PDB file of N, CA and C and ligand atoms in Angstrom:
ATOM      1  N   UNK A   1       0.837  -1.211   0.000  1.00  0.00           N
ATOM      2  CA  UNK A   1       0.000   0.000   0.000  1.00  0.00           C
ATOM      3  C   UNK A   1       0.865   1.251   0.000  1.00  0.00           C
ATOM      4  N   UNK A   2       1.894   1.181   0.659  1.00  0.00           N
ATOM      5  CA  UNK A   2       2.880   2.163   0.951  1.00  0.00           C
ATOM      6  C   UNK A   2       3.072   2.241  -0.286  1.00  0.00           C
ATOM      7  N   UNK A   3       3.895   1.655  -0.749  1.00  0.00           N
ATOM      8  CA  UNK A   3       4.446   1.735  -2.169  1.00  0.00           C
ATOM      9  C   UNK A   3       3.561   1.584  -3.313  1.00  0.00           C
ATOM     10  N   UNK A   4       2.171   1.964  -3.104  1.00  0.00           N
ATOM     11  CA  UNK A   4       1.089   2.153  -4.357  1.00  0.00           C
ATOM     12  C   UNK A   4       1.257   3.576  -4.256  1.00  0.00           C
ATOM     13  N   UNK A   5       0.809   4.394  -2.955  1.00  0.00           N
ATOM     14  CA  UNK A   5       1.150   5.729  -2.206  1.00  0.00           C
ATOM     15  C   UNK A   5       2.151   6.481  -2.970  1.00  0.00           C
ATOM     16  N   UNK A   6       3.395   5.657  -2.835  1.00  0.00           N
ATOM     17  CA  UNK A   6       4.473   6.295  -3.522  1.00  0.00           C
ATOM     18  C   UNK A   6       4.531   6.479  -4.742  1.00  0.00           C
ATOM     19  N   UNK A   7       4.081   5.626  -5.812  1.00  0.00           N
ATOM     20  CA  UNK A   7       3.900   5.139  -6.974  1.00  0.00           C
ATOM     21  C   UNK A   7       3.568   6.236  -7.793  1.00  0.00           C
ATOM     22  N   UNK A   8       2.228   6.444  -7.059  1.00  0.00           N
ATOM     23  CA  UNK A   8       1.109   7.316  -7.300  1.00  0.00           C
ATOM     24  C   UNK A   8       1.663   9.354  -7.123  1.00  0.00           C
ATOM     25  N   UNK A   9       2.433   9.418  -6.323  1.00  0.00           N
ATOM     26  CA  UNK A   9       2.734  10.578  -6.464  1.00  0.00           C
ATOM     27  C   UNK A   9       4.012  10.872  -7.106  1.00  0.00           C
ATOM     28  N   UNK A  10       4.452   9.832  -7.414  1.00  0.00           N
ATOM     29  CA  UNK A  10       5.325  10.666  -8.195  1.00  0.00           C
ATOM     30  C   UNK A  10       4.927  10.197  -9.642  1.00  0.00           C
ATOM     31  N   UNK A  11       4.126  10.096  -9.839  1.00  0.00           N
ATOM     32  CA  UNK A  11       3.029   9.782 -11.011  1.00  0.00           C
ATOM     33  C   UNK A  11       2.777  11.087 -11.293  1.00  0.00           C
ATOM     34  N   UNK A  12       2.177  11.545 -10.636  1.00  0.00           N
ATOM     35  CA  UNK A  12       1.053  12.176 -10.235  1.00  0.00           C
ATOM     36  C   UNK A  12       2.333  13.937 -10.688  1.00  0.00           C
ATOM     37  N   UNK A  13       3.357  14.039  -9.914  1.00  0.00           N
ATOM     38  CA  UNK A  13       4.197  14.498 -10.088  1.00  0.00           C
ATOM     39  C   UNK A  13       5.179  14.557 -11.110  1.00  0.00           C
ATOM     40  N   UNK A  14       5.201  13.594 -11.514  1.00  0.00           N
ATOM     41  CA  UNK A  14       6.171  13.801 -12.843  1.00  0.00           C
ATOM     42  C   UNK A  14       5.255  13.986 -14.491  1.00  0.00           C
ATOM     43  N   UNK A  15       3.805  13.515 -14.308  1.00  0.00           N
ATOM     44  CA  UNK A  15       3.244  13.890 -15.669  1.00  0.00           C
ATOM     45  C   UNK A  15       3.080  15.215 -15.768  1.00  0.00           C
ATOM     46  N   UNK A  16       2.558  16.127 -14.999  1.00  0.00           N
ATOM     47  CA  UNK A  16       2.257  17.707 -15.275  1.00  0.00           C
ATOM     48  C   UNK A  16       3.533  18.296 -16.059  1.00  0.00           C
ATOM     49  N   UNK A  17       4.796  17.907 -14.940  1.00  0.00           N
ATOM     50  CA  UNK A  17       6.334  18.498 -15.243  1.00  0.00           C
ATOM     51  C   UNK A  17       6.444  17.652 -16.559  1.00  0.00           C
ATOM     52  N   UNK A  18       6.124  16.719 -17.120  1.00  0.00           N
ATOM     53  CA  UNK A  18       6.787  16.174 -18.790  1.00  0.00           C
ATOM     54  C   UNK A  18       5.739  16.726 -19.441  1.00  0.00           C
ATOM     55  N   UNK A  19       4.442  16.885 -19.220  1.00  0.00           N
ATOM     56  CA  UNK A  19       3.929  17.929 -20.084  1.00  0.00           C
ATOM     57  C   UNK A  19       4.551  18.964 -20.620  1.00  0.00           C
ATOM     58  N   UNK A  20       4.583  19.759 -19.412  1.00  0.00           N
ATOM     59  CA  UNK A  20       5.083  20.951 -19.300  1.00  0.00           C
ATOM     60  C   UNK A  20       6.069  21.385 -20.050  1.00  0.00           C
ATOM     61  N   UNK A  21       7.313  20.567 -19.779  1.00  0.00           N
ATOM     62  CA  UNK A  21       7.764  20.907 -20.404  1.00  0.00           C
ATOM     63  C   UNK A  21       8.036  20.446 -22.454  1.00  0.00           C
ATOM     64  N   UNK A  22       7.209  19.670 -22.804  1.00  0.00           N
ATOM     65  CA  UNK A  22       6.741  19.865 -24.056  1.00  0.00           C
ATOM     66  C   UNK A  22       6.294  20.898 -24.607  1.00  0.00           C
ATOM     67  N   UNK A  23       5.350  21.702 -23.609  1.00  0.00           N
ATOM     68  CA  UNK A  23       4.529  22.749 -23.902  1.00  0.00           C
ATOM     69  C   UNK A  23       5.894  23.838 -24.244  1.00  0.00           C
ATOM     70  N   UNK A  24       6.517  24.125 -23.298  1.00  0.00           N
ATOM     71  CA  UNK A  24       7.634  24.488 -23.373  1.00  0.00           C
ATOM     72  C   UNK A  24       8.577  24.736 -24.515  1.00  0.00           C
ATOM     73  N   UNK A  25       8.805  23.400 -24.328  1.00  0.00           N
ATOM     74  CA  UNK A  25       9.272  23.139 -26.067  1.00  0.00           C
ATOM     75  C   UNK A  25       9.291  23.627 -27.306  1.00  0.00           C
ATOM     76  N   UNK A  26       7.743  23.285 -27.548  1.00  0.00           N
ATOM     77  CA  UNK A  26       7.157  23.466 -27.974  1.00  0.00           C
ATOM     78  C   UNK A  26       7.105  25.118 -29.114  1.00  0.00           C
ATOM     79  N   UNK A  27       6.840  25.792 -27.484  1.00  0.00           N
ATOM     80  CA  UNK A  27       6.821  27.795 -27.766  1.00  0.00           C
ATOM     81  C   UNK A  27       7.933  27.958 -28.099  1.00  0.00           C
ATOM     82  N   UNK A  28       9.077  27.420 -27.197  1.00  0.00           N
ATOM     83  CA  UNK A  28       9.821  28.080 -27.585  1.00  0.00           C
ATOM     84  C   UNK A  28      10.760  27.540 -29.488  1.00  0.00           C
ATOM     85  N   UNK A  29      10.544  26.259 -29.501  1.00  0.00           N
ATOM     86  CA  UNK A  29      11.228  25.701 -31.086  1.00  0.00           C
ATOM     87  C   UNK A  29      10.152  25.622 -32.026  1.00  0.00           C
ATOM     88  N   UNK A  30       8.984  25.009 -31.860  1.00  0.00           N
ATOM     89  CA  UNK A  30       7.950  24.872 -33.442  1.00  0.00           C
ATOM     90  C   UNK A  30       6.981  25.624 -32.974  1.00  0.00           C
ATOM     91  N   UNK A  31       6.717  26.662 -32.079  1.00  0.00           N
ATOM     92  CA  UNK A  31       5.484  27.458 -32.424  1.00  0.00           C
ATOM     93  C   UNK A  31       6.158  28.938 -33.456  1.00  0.00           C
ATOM     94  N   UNK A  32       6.940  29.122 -33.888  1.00  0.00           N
ATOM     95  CA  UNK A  32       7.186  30.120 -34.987  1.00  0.00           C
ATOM     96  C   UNK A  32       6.547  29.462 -36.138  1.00  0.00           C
ATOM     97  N   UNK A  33       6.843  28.390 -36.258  1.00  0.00           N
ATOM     98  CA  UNK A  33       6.177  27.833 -37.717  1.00  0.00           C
ATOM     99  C   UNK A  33       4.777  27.336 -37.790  1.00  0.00           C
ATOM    100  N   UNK A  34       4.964  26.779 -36.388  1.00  0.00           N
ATOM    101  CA  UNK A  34       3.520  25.575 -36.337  1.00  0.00           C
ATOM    102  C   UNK A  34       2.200  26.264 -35.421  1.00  0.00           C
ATOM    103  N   UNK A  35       2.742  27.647 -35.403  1.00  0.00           N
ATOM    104  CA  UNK A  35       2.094  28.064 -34.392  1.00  0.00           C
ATOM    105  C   UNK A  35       1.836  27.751 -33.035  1.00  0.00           C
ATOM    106  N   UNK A  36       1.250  28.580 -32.279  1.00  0.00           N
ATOM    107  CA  UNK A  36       0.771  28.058 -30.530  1.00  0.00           C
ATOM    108  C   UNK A  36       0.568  26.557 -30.302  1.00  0.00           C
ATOM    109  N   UNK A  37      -0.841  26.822 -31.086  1.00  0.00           N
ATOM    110  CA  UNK A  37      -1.704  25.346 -30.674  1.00  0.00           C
ATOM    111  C   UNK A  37      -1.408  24.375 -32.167  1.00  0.00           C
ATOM    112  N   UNK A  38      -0.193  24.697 -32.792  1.00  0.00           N
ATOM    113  CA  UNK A  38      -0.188  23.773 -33.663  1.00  0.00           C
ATOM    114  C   UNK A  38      -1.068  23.992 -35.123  1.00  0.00           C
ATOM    115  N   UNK A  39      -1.772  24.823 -35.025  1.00  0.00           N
ATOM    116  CA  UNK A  39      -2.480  24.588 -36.532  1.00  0.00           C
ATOM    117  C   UNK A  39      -2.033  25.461 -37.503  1.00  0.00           C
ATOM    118  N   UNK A  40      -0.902  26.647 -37.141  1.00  0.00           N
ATOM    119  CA  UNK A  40      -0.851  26.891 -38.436  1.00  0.00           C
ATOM    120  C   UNK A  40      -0.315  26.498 -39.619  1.00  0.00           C
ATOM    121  N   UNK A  41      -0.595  27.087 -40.908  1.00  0.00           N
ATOM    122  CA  UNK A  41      -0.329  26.817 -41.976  1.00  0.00           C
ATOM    123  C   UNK A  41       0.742  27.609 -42.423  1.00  0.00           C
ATOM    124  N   UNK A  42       1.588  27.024 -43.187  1.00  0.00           N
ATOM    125  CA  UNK A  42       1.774  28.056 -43.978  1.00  0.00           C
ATOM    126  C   UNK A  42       2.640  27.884 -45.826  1.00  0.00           C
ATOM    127  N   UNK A  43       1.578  27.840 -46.790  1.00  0.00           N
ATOM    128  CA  UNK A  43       1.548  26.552 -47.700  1.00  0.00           C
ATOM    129  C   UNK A  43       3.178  27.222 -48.299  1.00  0.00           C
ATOM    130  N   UNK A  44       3.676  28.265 -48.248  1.00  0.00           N
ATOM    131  CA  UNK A  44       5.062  29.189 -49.131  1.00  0.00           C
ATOM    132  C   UNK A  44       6.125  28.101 -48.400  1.00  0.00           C
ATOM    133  N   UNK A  45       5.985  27.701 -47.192  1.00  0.00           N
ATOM    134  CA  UNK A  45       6.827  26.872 -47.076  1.00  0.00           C
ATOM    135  C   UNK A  45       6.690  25.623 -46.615  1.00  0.00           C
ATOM    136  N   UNK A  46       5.225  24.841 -47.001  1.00  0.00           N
ATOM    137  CA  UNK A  46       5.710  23.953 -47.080  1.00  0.00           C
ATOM    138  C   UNK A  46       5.033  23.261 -45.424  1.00  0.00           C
ATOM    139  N   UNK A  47       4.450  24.249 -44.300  1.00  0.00           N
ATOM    140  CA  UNK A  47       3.970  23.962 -42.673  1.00  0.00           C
ATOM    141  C   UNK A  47       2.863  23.372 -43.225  1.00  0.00           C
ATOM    142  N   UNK A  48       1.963  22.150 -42.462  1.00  0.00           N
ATOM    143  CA  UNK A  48       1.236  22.322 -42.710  1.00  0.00           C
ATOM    144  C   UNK A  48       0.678  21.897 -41.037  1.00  0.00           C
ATOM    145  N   UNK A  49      -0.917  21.774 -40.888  1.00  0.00           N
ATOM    146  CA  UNK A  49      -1.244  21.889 -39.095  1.00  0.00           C
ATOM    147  C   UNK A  49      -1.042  20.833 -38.844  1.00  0.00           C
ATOM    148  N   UNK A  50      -0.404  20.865 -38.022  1.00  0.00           N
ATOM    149  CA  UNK A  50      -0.327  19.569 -37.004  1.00  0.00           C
ATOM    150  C   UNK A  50      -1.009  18.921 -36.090  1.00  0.00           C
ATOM    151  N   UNK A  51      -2.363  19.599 -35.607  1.00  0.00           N
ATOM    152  CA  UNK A  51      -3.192  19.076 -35.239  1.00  0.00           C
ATOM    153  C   UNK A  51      -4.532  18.101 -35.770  1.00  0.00           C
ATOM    154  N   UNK A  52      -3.712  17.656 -36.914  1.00  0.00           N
ATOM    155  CA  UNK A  52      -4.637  16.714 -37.253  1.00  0.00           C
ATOM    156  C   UNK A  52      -4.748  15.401 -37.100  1.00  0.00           C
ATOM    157  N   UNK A  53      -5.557  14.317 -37.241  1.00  0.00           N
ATOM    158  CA  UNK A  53      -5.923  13.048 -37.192  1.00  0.00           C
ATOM    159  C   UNK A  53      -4.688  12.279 -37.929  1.00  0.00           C
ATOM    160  N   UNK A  54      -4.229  12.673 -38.941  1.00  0.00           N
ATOM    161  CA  UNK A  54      -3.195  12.019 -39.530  1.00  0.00           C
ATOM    162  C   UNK A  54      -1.968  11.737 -38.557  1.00  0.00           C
ATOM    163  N   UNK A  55      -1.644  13.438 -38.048  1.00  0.00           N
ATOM    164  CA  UNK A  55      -0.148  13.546 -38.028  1.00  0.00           C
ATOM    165  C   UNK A  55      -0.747  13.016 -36.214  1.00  0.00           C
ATOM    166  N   UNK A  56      -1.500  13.357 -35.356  1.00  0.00           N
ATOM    167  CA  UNK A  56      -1.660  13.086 -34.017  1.00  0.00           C
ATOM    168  C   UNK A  56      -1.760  11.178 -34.088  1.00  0.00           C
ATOM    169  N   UNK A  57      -2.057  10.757 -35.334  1.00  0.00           N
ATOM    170  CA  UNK A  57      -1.928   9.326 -34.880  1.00  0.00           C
ATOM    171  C   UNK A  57      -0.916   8.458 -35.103  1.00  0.00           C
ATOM    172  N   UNK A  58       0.241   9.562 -35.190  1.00  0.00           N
ATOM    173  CA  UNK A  58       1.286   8.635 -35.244  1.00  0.00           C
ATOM    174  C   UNK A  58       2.128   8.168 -34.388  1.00  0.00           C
ATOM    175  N   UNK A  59       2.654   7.757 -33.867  1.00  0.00           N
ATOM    176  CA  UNK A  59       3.358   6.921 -32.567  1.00  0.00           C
ATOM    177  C   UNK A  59       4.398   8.174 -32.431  1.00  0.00           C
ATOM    178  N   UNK A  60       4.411   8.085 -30.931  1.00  0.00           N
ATOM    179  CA  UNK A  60       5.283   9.350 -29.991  1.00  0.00           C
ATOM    180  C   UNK A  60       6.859   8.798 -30.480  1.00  0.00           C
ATOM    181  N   UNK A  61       7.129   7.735 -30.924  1.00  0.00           N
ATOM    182  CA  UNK A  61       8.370   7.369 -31.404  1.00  0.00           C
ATOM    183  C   UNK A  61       8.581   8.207 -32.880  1.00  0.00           C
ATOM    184  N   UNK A  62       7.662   7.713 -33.932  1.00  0.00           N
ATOM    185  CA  UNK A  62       7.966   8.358 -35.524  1.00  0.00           C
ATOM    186  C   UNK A  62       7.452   9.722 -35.494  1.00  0.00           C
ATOM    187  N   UNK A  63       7.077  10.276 -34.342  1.00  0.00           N
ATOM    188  CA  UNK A  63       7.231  11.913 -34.234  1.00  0.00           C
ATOM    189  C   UNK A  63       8.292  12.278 -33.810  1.00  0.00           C
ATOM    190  N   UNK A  64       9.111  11.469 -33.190  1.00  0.00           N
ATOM    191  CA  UNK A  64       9.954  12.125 -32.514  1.00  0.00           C
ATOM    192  C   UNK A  64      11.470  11.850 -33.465  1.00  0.00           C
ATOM    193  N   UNK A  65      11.335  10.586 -34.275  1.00  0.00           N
ATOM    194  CA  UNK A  65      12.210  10.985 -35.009  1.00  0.00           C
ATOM    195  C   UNK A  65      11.961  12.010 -36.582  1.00  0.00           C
ATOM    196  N   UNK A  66      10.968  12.436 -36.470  1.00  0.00           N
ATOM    197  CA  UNK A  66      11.013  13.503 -37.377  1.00  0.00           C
ATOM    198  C   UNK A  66      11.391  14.683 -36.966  1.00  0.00           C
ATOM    199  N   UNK A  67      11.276  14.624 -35.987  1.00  0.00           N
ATOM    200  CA  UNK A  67      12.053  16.060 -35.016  1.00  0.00           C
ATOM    201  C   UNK A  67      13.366  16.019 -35.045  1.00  0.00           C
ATOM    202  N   UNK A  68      13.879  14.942 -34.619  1.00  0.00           N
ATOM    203  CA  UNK A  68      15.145  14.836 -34.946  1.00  0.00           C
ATOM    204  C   UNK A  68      15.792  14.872 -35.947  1.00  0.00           C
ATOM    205  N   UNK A  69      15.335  14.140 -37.060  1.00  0.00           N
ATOM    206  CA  UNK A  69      16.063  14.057 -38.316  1.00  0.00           C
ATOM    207  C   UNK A  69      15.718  14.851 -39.358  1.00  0.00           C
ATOM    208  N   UNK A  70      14.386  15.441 -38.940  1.00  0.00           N
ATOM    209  CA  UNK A  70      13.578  16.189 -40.257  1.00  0.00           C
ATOM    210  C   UNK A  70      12.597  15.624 -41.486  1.00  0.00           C
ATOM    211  N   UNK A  71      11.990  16.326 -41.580  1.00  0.00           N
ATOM    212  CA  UNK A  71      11.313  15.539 -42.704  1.00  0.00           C
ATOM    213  C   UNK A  71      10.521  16.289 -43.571  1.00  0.00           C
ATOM    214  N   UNK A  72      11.390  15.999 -44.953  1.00  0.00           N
ATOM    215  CA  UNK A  72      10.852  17.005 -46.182  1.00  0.00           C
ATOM    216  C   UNK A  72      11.307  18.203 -46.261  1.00  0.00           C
ATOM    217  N   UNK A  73      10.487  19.208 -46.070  1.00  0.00           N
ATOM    218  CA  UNK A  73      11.228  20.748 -45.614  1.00  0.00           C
ATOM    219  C   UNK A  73      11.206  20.913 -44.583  1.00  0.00           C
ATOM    220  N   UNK A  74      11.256  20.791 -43.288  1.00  0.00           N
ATOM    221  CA  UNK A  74      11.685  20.665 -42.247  1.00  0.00           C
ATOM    222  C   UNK A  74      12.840  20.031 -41.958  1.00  0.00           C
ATOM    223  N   UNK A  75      13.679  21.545 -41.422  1.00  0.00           N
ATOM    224  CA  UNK A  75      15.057  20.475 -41.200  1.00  0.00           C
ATOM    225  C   UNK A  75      15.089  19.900 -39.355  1.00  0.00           C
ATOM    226  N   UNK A  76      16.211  18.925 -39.155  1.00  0.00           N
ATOM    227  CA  UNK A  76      16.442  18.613 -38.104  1.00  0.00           C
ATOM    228  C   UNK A  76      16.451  19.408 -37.350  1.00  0.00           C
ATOM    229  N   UNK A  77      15.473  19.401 -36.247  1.00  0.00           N
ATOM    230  CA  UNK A  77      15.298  20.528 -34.969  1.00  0.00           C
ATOM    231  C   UNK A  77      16.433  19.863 -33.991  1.00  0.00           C
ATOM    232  N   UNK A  78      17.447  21.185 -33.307  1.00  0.00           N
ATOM    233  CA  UNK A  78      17.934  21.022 -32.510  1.00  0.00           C
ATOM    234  C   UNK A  78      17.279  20.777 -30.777  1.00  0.00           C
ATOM    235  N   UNK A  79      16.978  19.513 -30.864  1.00  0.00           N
ATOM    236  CA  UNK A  79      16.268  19.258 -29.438  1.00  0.00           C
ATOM    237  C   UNK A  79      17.270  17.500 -29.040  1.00  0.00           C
ATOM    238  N   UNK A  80      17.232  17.409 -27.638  1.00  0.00           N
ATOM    239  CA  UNK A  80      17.587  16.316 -27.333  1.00  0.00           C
ATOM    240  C   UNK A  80      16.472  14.644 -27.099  1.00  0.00           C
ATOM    241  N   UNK A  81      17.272  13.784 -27.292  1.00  0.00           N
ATOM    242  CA  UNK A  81      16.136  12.466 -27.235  1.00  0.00           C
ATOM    243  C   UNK A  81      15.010  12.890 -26.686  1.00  0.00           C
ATOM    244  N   UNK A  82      15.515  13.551 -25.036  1.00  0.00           N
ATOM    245  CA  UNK A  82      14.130  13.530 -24.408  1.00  0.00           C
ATOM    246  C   UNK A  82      13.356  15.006 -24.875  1.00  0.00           C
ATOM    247  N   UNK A  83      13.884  15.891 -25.257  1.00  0.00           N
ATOM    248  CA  UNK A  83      12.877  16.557 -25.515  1.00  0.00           C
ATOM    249  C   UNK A  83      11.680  16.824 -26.670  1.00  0.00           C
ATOM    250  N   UNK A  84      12.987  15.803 -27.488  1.00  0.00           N
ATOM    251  CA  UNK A  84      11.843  14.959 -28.743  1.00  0.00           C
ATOM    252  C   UNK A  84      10.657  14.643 -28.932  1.00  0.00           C
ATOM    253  N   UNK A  85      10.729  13.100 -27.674  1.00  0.00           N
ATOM    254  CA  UNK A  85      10.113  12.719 -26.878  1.00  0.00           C
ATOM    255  C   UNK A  85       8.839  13.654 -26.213  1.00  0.00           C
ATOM    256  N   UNK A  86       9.160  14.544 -25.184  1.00  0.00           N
ATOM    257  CA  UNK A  86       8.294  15.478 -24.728  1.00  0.00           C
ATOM    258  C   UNK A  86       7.242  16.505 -25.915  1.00  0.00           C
ATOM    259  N   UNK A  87       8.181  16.596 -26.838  1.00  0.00           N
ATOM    260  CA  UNK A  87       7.626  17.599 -27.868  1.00  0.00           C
ATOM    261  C   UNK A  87       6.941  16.343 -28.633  1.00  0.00           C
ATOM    262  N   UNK A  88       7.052  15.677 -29.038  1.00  0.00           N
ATOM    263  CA  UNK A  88       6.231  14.608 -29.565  1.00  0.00           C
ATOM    264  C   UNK A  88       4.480  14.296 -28.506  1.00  0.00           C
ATOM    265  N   UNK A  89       4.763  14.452 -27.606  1.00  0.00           N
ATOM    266  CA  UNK A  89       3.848  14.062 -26.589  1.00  0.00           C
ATOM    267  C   UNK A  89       3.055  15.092 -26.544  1.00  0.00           C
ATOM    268  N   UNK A  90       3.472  16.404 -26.838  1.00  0.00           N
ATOM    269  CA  UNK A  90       2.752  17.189 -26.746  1.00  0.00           C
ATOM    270  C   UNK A  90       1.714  17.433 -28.127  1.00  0.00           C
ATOM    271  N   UNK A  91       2.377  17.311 -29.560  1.00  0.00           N
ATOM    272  CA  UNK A  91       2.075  17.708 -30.252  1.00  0.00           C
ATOM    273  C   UNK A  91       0.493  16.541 -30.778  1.00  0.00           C
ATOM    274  N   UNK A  92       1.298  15.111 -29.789  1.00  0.00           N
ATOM    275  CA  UNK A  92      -0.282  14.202 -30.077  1.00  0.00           C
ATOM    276  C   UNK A  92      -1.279  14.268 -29.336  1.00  0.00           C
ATOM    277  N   UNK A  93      -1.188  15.420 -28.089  1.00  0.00           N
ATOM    278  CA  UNK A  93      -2.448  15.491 -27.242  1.00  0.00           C
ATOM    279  C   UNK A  93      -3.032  17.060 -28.108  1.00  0.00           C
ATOM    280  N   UNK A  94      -2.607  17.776 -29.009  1.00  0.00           N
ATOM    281  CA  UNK A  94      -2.894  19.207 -29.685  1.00  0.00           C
ATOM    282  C   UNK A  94      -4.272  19.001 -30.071  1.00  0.00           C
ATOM    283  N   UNK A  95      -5.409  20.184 -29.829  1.00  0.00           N
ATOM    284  CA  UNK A  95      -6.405  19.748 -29.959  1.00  0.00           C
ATOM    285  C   UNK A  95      -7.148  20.671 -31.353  1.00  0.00           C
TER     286      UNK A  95
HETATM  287  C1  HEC B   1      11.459  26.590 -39.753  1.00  0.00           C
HETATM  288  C2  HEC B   1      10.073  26.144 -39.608  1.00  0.00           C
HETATM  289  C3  HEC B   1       9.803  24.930 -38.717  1.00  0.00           C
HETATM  290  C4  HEC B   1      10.148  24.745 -37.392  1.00  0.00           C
HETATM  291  C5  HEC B   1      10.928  25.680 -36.489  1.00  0.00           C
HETATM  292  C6  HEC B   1       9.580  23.467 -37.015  1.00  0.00           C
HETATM  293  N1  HEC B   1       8.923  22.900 -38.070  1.00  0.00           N
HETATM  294 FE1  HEC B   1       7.912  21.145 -38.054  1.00  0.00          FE
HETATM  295  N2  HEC B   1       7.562  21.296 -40.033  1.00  0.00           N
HETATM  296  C7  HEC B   1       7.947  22.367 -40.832  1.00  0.00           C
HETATM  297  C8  HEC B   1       7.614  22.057 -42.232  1.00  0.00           C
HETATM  298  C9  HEC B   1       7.885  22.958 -43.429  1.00  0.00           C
HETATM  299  C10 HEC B   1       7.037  20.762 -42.223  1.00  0.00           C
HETATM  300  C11 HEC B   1       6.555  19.934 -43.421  1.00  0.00           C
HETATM  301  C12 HEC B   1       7.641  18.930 -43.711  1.00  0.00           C
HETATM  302  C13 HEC B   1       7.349  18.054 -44.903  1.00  0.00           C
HETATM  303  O1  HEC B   1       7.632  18.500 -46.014  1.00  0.00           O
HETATM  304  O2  HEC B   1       6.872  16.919 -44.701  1.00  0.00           O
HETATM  305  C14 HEC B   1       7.016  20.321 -40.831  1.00  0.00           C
HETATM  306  C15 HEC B   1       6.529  19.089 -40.414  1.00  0.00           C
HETATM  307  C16 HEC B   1       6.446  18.688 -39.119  1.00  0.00           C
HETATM  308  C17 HEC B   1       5.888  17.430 -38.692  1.00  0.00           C
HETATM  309  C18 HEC B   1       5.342  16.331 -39.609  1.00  0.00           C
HETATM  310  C19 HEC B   1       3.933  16.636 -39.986  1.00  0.00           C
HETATM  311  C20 HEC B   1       3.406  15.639 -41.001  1.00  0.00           C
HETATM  312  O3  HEC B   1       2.433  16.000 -41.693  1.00  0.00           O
HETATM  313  O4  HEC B   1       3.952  14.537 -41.126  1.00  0.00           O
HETATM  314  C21 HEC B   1       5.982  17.403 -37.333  1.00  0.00           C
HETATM  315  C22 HEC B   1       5.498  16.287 -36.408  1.00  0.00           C
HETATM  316  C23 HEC B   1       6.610  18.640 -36.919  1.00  0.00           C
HETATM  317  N3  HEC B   1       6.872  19.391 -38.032  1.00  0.00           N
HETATM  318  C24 HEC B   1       6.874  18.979 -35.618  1.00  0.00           C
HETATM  319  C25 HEC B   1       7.701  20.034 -35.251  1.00  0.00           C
HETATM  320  C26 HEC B   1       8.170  20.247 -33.912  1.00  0.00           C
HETATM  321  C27 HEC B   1       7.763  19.415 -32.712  1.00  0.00           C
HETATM  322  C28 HEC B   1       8.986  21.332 -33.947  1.00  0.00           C
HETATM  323  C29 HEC B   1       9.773  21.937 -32.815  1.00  0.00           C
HETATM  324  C30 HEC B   1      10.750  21.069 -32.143  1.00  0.00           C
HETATM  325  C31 HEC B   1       8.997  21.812 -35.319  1.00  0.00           C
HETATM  326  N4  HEC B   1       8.229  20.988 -36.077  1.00  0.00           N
HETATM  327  C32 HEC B   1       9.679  22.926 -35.746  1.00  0.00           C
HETATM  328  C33 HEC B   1       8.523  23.541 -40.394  1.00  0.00           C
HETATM  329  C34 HEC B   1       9.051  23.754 -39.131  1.00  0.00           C
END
């Protein structure tokens, strides 16, 4: 029980903070292009929204290596594994 207790808060504790800092992420590296909440467009180069059904159903893994490596006109964003990761997580909960 103790250790469900424990389990549970740092559960509880560590999801807000890995949100967070996606959100983070987020503003500060792909919201120039992708906007705030992800939807903008912008067809001159090539953005298109990211809050869609397509791109949100793709596994937090093959988002995250498109962050990394780039893809198409998007070049490789300077972010680390985990913030990949985080920015990936964020961009599949975008509503
Ligand atoms: C300089 C502008 C720019 C920045 C900054 C940028 N992106 Fe992009 N992003 C693009 C463009 C352009 C595309 C379309 C790439 C293509 O041709 O498939 C794209 C595509 C994507 C895709 C794939 C969408 C799809 O339809 O498959 C994801 C996911 C993505 N960006 C996430 C991010 C994240 C997360 C960041 C921040 C770490 C970021 N981008 C920063 C311009 C940018």
């Amino acid at each position: 029980m103790k250790r469900f207790f424990a389990l549970a808060i740092v559960a509880t504790m560590a999801l807000p903070l890995f949100a967070a800092d996606g959100a983070a992420i987020f503003k500060a590296k792909c919201a120039g292009c992708h906007g705030a909440d992800g939807s903008k467009a912008i067809p001159a180069m090539g953005v298109k929204p990211l809050n869609t059904p397509d791109v949100k159903g793709k596994s937090e893994a093959a988002l995250a290596t498109v962050i990394t490596k780039g893809q198409g006109k998007m070049k490789a964003q300077a972010v680390s594994d985990d913030e990949a990761k985080a920015v990936a997580g964020f961009v599949k909960a975008l509503k």
